PDB file of C-alpha atoms in Angstrom:
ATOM      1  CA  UNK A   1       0.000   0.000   0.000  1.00 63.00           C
ATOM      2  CA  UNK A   2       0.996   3.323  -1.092  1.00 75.00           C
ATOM      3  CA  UNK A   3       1.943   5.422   2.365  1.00 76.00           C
ATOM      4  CA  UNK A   4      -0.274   8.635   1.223  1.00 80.00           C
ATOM      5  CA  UNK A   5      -3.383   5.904   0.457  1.00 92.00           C
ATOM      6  CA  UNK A   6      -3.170   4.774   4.249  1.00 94.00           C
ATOM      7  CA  UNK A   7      -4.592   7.723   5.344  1.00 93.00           C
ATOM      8  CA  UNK A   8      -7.573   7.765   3.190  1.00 95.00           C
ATOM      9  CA  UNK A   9      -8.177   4.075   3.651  1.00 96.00           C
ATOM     10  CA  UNK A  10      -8.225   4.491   7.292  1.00 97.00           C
ATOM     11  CA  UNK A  11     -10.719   7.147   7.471  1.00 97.00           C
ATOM     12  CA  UNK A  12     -12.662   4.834   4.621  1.00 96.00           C
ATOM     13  CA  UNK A  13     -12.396   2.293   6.918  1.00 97.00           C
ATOM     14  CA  UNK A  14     -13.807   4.498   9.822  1.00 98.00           C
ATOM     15  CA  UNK A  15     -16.784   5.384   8.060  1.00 97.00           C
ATOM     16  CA  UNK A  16     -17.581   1.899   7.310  1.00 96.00           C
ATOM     17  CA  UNK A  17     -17.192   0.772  11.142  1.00 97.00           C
ATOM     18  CA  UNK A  18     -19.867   3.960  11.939  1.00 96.00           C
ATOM     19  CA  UNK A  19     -22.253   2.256   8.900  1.00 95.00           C
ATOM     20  CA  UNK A  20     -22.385  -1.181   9.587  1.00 94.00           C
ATOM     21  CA  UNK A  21     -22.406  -0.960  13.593  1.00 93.00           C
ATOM     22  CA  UNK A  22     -26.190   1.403  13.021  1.00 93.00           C
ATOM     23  CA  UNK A  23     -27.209   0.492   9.605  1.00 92.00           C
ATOM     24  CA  UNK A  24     -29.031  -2.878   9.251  1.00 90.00           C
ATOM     25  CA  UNK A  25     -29.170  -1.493   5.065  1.00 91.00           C
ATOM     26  CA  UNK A  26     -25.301  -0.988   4.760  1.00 91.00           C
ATOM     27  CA  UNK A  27     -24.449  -3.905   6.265  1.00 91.00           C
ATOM     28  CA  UNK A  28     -27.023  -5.666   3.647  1.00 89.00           C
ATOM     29  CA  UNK A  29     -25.748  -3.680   1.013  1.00 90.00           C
ATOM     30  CA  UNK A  30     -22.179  -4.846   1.838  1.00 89.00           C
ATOM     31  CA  UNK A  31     -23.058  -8.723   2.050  1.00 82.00           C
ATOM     32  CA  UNK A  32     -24.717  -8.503  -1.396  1.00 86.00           C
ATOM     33  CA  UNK A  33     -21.734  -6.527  -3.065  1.00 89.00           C
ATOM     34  CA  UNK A  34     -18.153  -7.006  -3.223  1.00 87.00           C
ATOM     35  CA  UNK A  35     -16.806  -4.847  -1.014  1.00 91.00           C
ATOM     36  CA  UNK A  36     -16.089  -7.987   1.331  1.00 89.00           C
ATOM     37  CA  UNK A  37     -14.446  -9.424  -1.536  1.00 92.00           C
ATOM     38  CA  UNK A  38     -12.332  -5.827  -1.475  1.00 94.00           C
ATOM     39  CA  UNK A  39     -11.671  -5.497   2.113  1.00 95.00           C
ATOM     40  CA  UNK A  40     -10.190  -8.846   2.177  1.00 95.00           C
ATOM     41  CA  UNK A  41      -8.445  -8.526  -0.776  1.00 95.00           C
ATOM     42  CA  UNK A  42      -6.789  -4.928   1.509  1.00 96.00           C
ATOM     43  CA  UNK A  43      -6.585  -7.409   4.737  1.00 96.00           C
ATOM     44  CA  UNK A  44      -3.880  -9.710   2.395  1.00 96.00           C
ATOM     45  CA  UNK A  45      -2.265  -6.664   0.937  1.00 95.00           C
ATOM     46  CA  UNK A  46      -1.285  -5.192   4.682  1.00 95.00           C
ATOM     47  CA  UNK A  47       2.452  -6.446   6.358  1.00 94.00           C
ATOM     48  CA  UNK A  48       3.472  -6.113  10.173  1.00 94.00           C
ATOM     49  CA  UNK A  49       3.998  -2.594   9.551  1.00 94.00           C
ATOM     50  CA  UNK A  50       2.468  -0.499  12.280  1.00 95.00           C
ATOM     51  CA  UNK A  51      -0.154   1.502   9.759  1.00 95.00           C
ATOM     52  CA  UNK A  52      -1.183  -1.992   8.468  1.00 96.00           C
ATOM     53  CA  UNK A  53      -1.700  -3.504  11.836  1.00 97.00           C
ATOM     54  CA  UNK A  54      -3.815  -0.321  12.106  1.00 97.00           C
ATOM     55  CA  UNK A  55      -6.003  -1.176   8.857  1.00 97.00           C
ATOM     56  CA  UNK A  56      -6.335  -4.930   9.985  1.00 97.00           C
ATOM     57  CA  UNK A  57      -7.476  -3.811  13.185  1.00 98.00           C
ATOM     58  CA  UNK A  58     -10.149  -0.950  11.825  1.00 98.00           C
ATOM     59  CA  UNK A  59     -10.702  -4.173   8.932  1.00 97.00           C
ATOM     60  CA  UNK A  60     -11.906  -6.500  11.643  1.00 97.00           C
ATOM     61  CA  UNK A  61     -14.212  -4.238  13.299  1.00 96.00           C
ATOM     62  CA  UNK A  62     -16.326  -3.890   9.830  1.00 95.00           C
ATOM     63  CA  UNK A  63     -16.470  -7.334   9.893  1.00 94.00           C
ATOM     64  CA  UNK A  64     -17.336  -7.962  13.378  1.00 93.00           C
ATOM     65  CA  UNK A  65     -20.677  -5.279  12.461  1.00 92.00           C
ATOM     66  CA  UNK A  66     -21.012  -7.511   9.291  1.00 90.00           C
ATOM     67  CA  UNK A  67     -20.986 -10.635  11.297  1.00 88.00           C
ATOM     68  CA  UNK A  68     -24.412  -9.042  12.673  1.00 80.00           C
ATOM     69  CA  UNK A  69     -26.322  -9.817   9.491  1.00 73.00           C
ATOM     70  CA  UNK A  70     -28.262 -12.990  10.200  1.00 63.00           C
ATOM     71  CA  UNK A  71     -28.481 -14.266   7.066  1.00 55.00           C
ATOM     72  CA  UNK A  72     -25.257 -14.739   5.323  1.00 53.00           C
ATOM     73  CA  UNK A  73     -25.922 -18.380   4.357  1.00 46.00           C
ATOM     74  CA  UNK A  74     -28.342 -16.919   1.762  1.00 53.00           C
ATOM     75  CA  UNK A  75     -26.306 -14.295   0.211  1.00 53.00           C
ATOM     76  CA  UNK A  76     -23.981 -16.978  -1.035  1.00 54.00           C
ATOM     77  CA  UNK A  77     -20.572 -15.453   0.375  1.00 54.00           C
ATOM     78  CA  UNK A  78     -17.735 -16.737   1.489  1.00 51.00           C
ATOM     79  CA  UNK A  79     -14.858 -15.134   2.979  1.00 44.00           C
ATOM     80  CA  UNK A  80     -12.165 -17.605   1.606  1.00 39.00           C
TER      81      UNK A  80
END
């Protein structure tokens, strides 16, 4: 990841805990897109650098709020 894109992705990834933590519709919306396809796709990308551990860390709280939609079995997704 490009050093001056960490900054933005962060504060991407900030919004997106504050939207899937309130909004049953964005989390919905997430599960039947590919954005979970994406933000996995950035969770491989990161290293052991301390502005990845950062994104992993703001990663995994969008998908503990995603883990909140109760139906995931019917979307189809996987996350491997």
């Amino acid at each position: 990841l490009i050093i001056r894109m960490i900054s933005k992705i962060m504060e991407a990834l900030r919004h997106l805990i504050v939207t899937t933590k309130w909004s049953h519709e964005c989390r919905l919306g997430i599960a039947r897109s590919q954005a979970l396809t994406e933000l996995i796709t950035l969770m491989r990308s990161c290293n052991r650098s301390e502005p990845h551990k950062d994104i992993l860390q703001l990663s995994l709280e969008v998908l503990t709020n995603l883990a909140l939609v109760s139906h995931w079995s019917s979307t189809g997704k996987s996350l491997t």
